[in-house]
Every structure is written in C-alpha cells, then in structure tokens.
Amino acid sequence: MERHGSESYFVLGEGLLTESVGGRSRTLSRAVEAAVPPFRFSRMGPNGAGRQLGEPNRKKIGAAMTVGGGGAARMPAGFTYLGQFTDHDLTFDKTNVMLGQLVSPTELLQARSPSLDLDSLYGAGPTDPGSAQFYEADGVHLKMGRTLAAEGVAAKPGFDLPRGAGTTVAAKRKAIIPDPRNDENLVVAQTHLAFIRFHNRVVDTLPGSVPAASRFATAREIVTKHYQWMLRTDYLPRICQRSVVNSVFTSGRKAFEVGAAPTDVPTMPIEFSVAAFRLGHSMIRRAYNWNRIFDDGFGTLDLLFTFSAGSGDLGGGLRLPSSWIADFRRLYDFKSAGRADLAVPEGKFNRAMRIDTKLVRPLKTLPGFPADEANLALRNLTRARMVRLATGQQMATFLQGKGVTLTKLTRAQIRDGGNGAELDGLTQPQRAALLRDTPLWFYILREAELNGGKLTGVGARIVAETFHRAMEGSQVSIVRDPTWRPSLGPSNTTFRMVDLLLFAFQGKKALLNPLGN
Ligand code: HEM
C-alpha cells in the first residue's frame, strides 16, 4: 500500500538517505525508471550531522508528545485534512499514472517535483492513457461514486469516491483516483470528493463559447488558480503568522531557492517534509461529531480510517455506506461566508486541536506498524535523524543569516512551552541534549504553542517559502500571474475554503449535509 509519508528521501546533491529498504514503488519500465530521479527533495538549511538525539531520548520525547490533551483551537477541523490533501498534492508522484514511453524526460522530471497543480486530482489529464479512467466518457468531468444505502439513508450518487470493478473485493473497493493516499481516511476522501465536485461544477458553468477542445484545460486552470488563491489567503494564514505569509508572497523568498527561475522545476525541502509540515499531526482530533448519525464523538479517528479503502475496509462493503457521508457544516464555518443557515450549534462543530507539541493518544499506536514503531511522534523524530535534519537552533541561525527577522526560542521556552508536552520524564542529560539540539519538528511546534497555536519564526518561514516556491513552479501559477483574481467567490479578492465548498455543492444544504440534522 502506498502510504502517506516517504520511506526514503532522495536529496539532491546527497543521494538516497535511507535506513529501511522500500521507498516508492517502481511505476515505470525499468529503463525509464533508471533515467528518472526519484522525487526531488532538497536541503534548505545546514546538515544536522552530530546533532541528532539518541534513541532512548527520542522515545521519551515521543511518549511525552502523545499523552493526549493539548490546547483548544478555534480553527475548524476541516483544515486539518485540507492540509493532508495539500500535502498529497505537493508530494504526488505523477509517474504513478503516466505511461513512461509516451512522456518526455522533462515531463518526468516535473512529475516528481512538488507542485500545487492538483495532479492528485487530475493525474496526467484525460487524454493520457493512464489517467483516462478518472474521467467520465466526455473526457471533461471527473468521475464520482455512489454510496450504499445504510441506516435508513438511501444510496446516493455523487457522495463517494469512484471505486473499481474487477474481480477481487480489494479491486472493487479501490478508489479510482490518481492518488490512492486520498482514500486513507474518510475526511481526506470526502475532501477529495469535494474537489471533484468543484471541478465538475466549474465545467458546468463554463460559458458555451469555450470550444469543446479546450473545456477541460480551461476548467482545470480556473480550478487550480482558485485552489492556490484559497491556500494563500485562507489556509496559510490560519496555520502561519499572517505577516510572514504576506511578506513572502509580496516581497519574495529569503531562504529557499532564492533567485530560481520561476519556471525551473522546484524541489521539496526536507525541513518542510520531515518537520514543518508535519504540524498537521498535532491538529488531529481523537474523535469528531461527524454527522447526524455518528454524532457526539462517535466519529472516532479509528472509524474514520475504517471507512476508507486505503487503510480500512469501508466497514465491510464495497462502497461507502450513506450513513458516513460528511456533514461539511460541522467541519467548516459557513457563517463566515454569511450563511448562518448552514451553521450548526457550537457543541456539534468540530474544531482542530491547537498546533502544539501534543498529539492525541491514538497517534501513539498507529495501526499497521510494529508496536515499537507505531508512535507517530517517534516516527517523525526518527525520520529526522535518518536524514540528519538541521535542529531548530541551526535553522534559526541559518534563517537569521539570510536576513529573516526572528527571535530564537530560549532554553526555558523550549523546556517549559505553553501547556504542551512536559519533559519531566527525561533524565537531566537527555533534557540538556534536547534543549541544546532541539529536533526541528519539536522546535517548530513549541514556537507555535507559545504563539497561540500558529506557526511563527522558523516554522512559519519554512512553510510559507515552500508553498510560495511550489506555487511559483507549478504549471498553472497565481505567483507567475499576479494580476489574476478569483471570480467564483463573493468578491474579486475573496475565495476561501467555504467559498470553494459553496460553489462545489451549489450552496445547498441538502448537498453539504445530505443526512439532515
Ligand atoms: C489523519 C491522520 C494522519 C496520520 C495517521 C498520519 C500519519 C503519517 C505517517 C505514518 C507518516 C510517515 C511517518 C514516517 O515514518 O516518516 C506521515 C508523514 C507525513 N505527514 Fe501525516 N498523518 C496524518 C495527517 C497529516 C496531516 C493532517 C498533515 C499536514 C497537514 C500531515 C503531514 C505529513 C507530512 C508532511 C508527512 C511527510 C510526507 C513525506 O514524507 O513526503 N499528516 N503521516
């Protein structure tokens, strides 16, 4: 199974950094595969050789981070999984769906580079033989699936991911989408479905004057630019200090691929992938008030994984049961878009956990991993050691040297945090090592928890610059087209995730929450 997260990292200029066999599976012919570099990771800052914490220490930190709890946040919980969907878009390996002999070396290089092009939604496009399966017969609309009647709710077309045929149960359950990781849990799966609907609705509202031959490309460009606008103006300022995002997008990058030709193929810094963007792990809730039927915390994380085919078995059937269709009103705040009629009582609304050094308990024992490797916090810390990631202190010094204004965390701040992980279980030498050479992921989460649950300093800079570069280097790009403005939201400067959902689901309560109250 392809997992969310790489097993090995090919870092430009350094080669393959790995401790375990595996990594991405071969999808092209052997000859073509040999000619294409693996996914293009890079190192933004210094090498952290000699500064990695030992295993006993990492284990104690991992344990201290997964005791549950953590501060409350205001951020609607949908943004957690929008983050995961975006991570999959950034790290999508398009060679999975491309037919090697038909594509040029340049395309192959692009295919293994970070981008915010929604390749995870579109694959290589309807005319590519490997991706035609994701599209309706018209070659313009994306396929959707039908749920199964359950708990008194009828079967509903358009509320599940499209799923397979074939002879085996696994083949029938398999989501027919370019990136199977988007069927890893039900929240990211329903988010993917919302993007399918968004694309299809954009197609349906194109003016008749757009010729048939360019309807797909026109729709894709509109969708991708609105998605990028939403990430830049809605998602990013929710997770990162707004002034840092604005500074990067208006004045440019200071630390990462500075001066790169905009259309050069970008890389993905390991500081982002192995540390900063794993911030999402601290936003995950233990349980959700999922919908009318799985209410009051009955939408547990465990069940949300079961009701996907990537990690579960859809509850035993071949399609999603209708009783598990998302109630988007509980995941996003439609009042902010002037739609009080789509609000749910506060007690039913799901808010993300605060971005901090604490993860919910279920992440201490991830299913499908050997017991001693199942703690997600420990995995993140160990992955960093594997790639000899720079420490928080090294990155702070590095960024300051590039002209970034930031205040380094003091030892006391790293030790005490702000209602986050408590380090009492560490021995004195272990704590001293942690305060001197703080793993980047931990450092960034401490920064956030001392900043009201938003990335700041080192973390905000790494995330904002990586998004900026990935958007700049995308084939469709609002960074390279600065005069572009959204047309599908309430004004020509506003397009948020709620606007995307309202457009995708035609503003209708019956589509955003087909199960009713
Ligand atoms: C839904 C619950 C989630 C689970 C169970 C989960 C689990 C995992 C696991 C097991 C890994 C690989 C760890 C390793 O061995 O290195 C991983 C990697 C990662 N996760 Fe998550 N994750 C979740 C949600 C998220 C979210 C919401 C975000 C971001 C907003 C995120 C961002 C990342 C990133 C950036 C990586 C590294 C990707 C790469 O290697 O290319 N994850 N996650």
PDB file of N, CA, C and O in Angstrom, residues 40 252-267 465 468-470 472-473 479-480:
ATOM      1  N   ARG A  40      12.080  14.825  -5.984  1.00  0.00           N
ATOM      2  CA  ARG A  40      13.177  15.779  -5.781  1.00  0.00           C
ATOM      3  C   ARG A  40      13.095  16.474  -4.419  1.00  0.00           C
ATOM      4  O   ARG A  40      12.478  17.517  -4.281  1.00  0.00           O
ATOM      5  N   GLY A 252       8.871  38.260  -1.629  1.00  0.00           N
ATOM      6  CA  GLY A 252       9.679  37.156  -2.140  1.00  0.00           C
ATOM      7  C   GLY A 252      10.377  36.369  -1.041  1.00  0.00           C
ATOM      8  O   GLY A 252      10.338  36.720   0.130  1.00  0.00           O
ATOM      9  N   ARG A 253      11.027  35.271  -1.486  1.00  0.00           N
ATOM     10  CA  ARG A 253      11.678  34.364  -0.527  1.00  0.00           C
ATOM     11  C   ARG A 253      13.061  34.887  -0.139  1.00  0.00           C
ATOM     12  O   ARG A 253      13.715  35.563  -0.930  1.00  0.00           O
ATOM     13  N   LYS A 254      13.480  34.497   1.073  1.00  0.00           N
ATOM     14  CA  LYS A 254      14.825  34.882   1.521  1.00  0.00           C
ATOM     15  C   LYS A 254      15.733  33.679   1.697  1.00  0.00           C
ATOM     16  O   LYS A 254      16.947  33.825   1.734  1.00  0.00           O
ATOM     17  N   ALA A 255      15.145  32.496   1.896  1.00  0.00           N
ATOM     18  CA  ALA A 255      15.976  31.355   2.283  1.00  0.00           C
ATOM     19  C   ALA A 255      15.955  30.206   1.291  1.00  0.00           C
ATOM     20  O   ALA A 255      16.921  29.464   1.191  1.00  0.00           O
ATOM     21  N   PHE A 256      14.869  30.010   0.579  1.00  0.00           N
ATOM     22  CA  PHE A 256      14.716  28.789  -0.209  1.00  0.00           C
ATOM     23  C   PHE A 256      14.670  29.092  -1.706  1.00  0.00           C
ATOM     24  O   PHE A 256      13.820  29.852  -2.160  1.00  0.00           O
ATOM     25  N   GLU A 257      15.601  28.479  -2.430  1.00  0.00           N
ATOM     26  CA  GLU A 257      15.678  28.618  -3.890  1.00  0.00           C
ATOM     27  C   GLU A 257      15.481  30.081  -4.301  1.00  0.00           C
ATOM     28  O   GLU A 257      14.693  30.394  -5.197  1.00  0.00           O
ATOM     29  N   VAL A 258      16.222  30.931  -3.619  1.00  0.00           N
ATOM     30  CA  VAL A 258      16.140  32.370  -3.894  1.00  0.00           C
ATOM     31  C   VAL A 258      16.720  32.619  -5.285  1.00  0.00           C
ATOM     32  O   VAL A 258      17.775  32.090  -5.625  1.00  0.00           O
ATOM     33  N   GLY A 259      16.003  33.353  -6.086  1.00  0.00           N
ATOM     34  CA  GLY A 259      16.512  33.696  -7.409  1.00  0.00           C
ATOM     35  C   GLY A 259      16.346  32.592  -8.439  1.00  0.00           C
ATOM     36  O   GLY A 259      16.796  32.722  -9.572  1.00  0.00           O
ATOM     37  N   ALA A 260      15.690  31.475  -8.070  1.00  0.00           N
ATOM     38  CA  ALA A 260      15.456  30.415  -9.072  1.00  0.00           C
ATOM     39  C   ALA A 260      14.591  30.985 -10.189  1.00  0.00           C
ATOM     40  O   ALA A 260      13.697  31.802  -9.922  1.00  0.00           O
ATOM     41  N   ALA A 261      14.855  30.556 -11.413  1.00  0.00           N
ATOM     42  CA  ALA A 261      13.974  30.981 -12.497  1.00  0.00           C
ATOM     43  C   ALA A 261      12.593  30.420 -12.176  1.00  0.00           C
ATOM     44  O   ALA A 261      12.479  29.233 -11.838  1.00  0.00           O
ATOM     45  N   PRO A 262      11.551  31.253 -12.231  1.00  0.00           N
ATOM     46  CA  PRO A 262      10.234  30.803 -11.771  1.00  0.00           C
ATOM     47  C   PRO A 262       9.780  29.488 -12.388  1.00  0.00           C
ATOM     48  O   PRO A 262       9.137  28.688 -11.730  1.00  0.00           O
ATOM     49  N   THR A 263      10.128  29.280 -13.650  1.00  0.00           N
ATOM     50  CA  THR A 263       9.632  28.053 -14.291  1.00  0.00           C
ATOM     51  C   THR A 263      10.582  26.873 -14.130  1.00  0.00           C
ATOM     52  O   THR A 263      10.296  25.781 -14.605  1.00  0.00           O
ATOM     53  N   ASP A 264      11.708  27.072 -13.457  1.00  0.00           N
ATOM     54  CA  ASP A 264      12.561  25.918 -13.148  1.00  0.00           C
ATOM     55  C   ASP A 264      11.779  24.947 -12.274  1.00  0.00           C
ATOM     56  O   ASP A 264      10.940  25.361 -11.483  1.00  0.00           O
ATOM     57  N   VAL A 265      12.127  23.677 -12.396  1.00  0.00           N
ATOM     58  CA  VAL A 265      11.398  22.672 -11.632  1.00  0.00           C
ATOM     59  C   VAL A 265      11.783  22.788 -10.146  1.00  0.00           C
ATOM     60  O   VAL A 265      12.959  22.715  -9.807  1.00  0.00           O
ATOM     61  N   PRO A 266      10.814  22.988  -9.262  1.00  0.00           N
ATOM     62  CA  PRO A 266      11.159  23.159  -7.840  1.00  0.00           C
ATOM     63  C   PRO A 266      11.543  21.855  -7.153  1.00  0.00           C
ATOM     64  O   PRO A 266      11.320  20.774  -7.695  1.00  0.00           O
ATOM     65  N   THR A 267      12.090  21.974  -5.960  1.00  0.00           N
ATOM     66  CA  THR A 267      12.376  20.814  -5.118  1.00  0.00           C
ATOM     67  C   THR A 267      11.585  20.962  -3.818  1.00  0.00           C
ATOM     68  O   THR A 267      10.988  22.005  -3.575  1.00  0.00           O
ATOM     69  N   GLU A 465       7.644  29.798   2.631  1.00  0.00           N
ATOM     70  CA  GLU A 465       8.556  29.806   1.466  1.00  0.00           C
ATOM     71  C   GLU A 465       8.387  28.552   0.618  1.00  0.00           C
ATOM     72  O   GLU A 465       8.474  28.614  -0.614  1.00  0.00           O
ATOM     73  N   HIS A 468       5.250  28.980  -1.411  1.00  0.00           N
ATOM     74  CA  HIS A 468       5.454  30.004  -2.440  1.00  0.00           C
ATOM     75  C   HIS A 468       6.204  29.419  -3.639  1.00  0.00           C
ATOM     76  O   HIS A 468       5.810  29.590  -4.793  1.00  0.00           O
ATOM     77  N   ARG A 469       7.284  28.682  -3.329  1.00  0.00           N
ATOM     78  CA  ARG A 469       8.095  28.112  -4.416  1.00  0.00           C
ATOM     79  C   ARG A 469       7.296  27.056  -5.190  1.00  0.00           C
ATOM     80  O   ARG A 469       7.375  26.987  -6.423  1.00  0.00           O
ATOM     81  N   ALA A 470       6.536  26.245  -4.468  1.00  0.00           N
ATOM     82  CA  ALA A 470       5.760  25.194  -5.149  1.00  0.00           C
ATOM     83  C   ALA A 470       4.691  25.821  -6.043  1.00  0.00           C
ATOM     84  O   ALA A 470       4.424  25.347  -7.148  1.00  0.00           O
ATOM     85  N   GLU A 472       4.912  28.892  -7.347  1.00  0.00           N
ATOM     86  CA  GLU A 472       5.628  29.581  -8.432  1.00  0.00           C
ATOM     87  C   GLU A 472       6.003  28.590  -9.533  1.00  0.00           C
ATOM     88  O   GLU A 472       5.867  28.874 -10.710  1.00  0.00           O
ATOM     89  N   GLY A 473       6.477  27.395  -9.125  1.00  0.00           N
ATOM     90  CA  GLY A 473       6.950  26.426 -10.108  1.00  0.00           C
ATOM     91  C   GLY A 473       5.861  25.543 -10.688  1.00  0.00           C
ATOM     92  O   GLY A 473       6.138  24.692 -11.529  1.00  0.00           O
ATOM     93  N   VAL A 479       1.311  32.854  -8.671  1.00  0.00           N
ATOM     94  CA  VAL A 479       2.518  33.651  -8.379  1.00  0.00           C
ATOM     95  C   VAL A 479       3.074  34.217  -9.683  1.00  0.00           C
ATOM     96  O   VAL A 479       3.510  35.368  -9.741  1.00  0.00           O
ATOM     97  N   ARG A 480       3.041  33.419 -10.732  1.00  0.00           N
ATOM     98  CA  ARG A 480       3.561  33.900 -12.018  1.00  0.00           C
ATOM     99  C   ARG A 480       2.522  34.728 -12.784  1.00  0.00           C
ATOM    100  O   ARG A 480       2.827  35.269 -13.835  1.00  0.00           O
TER     101      ARG A 480
END
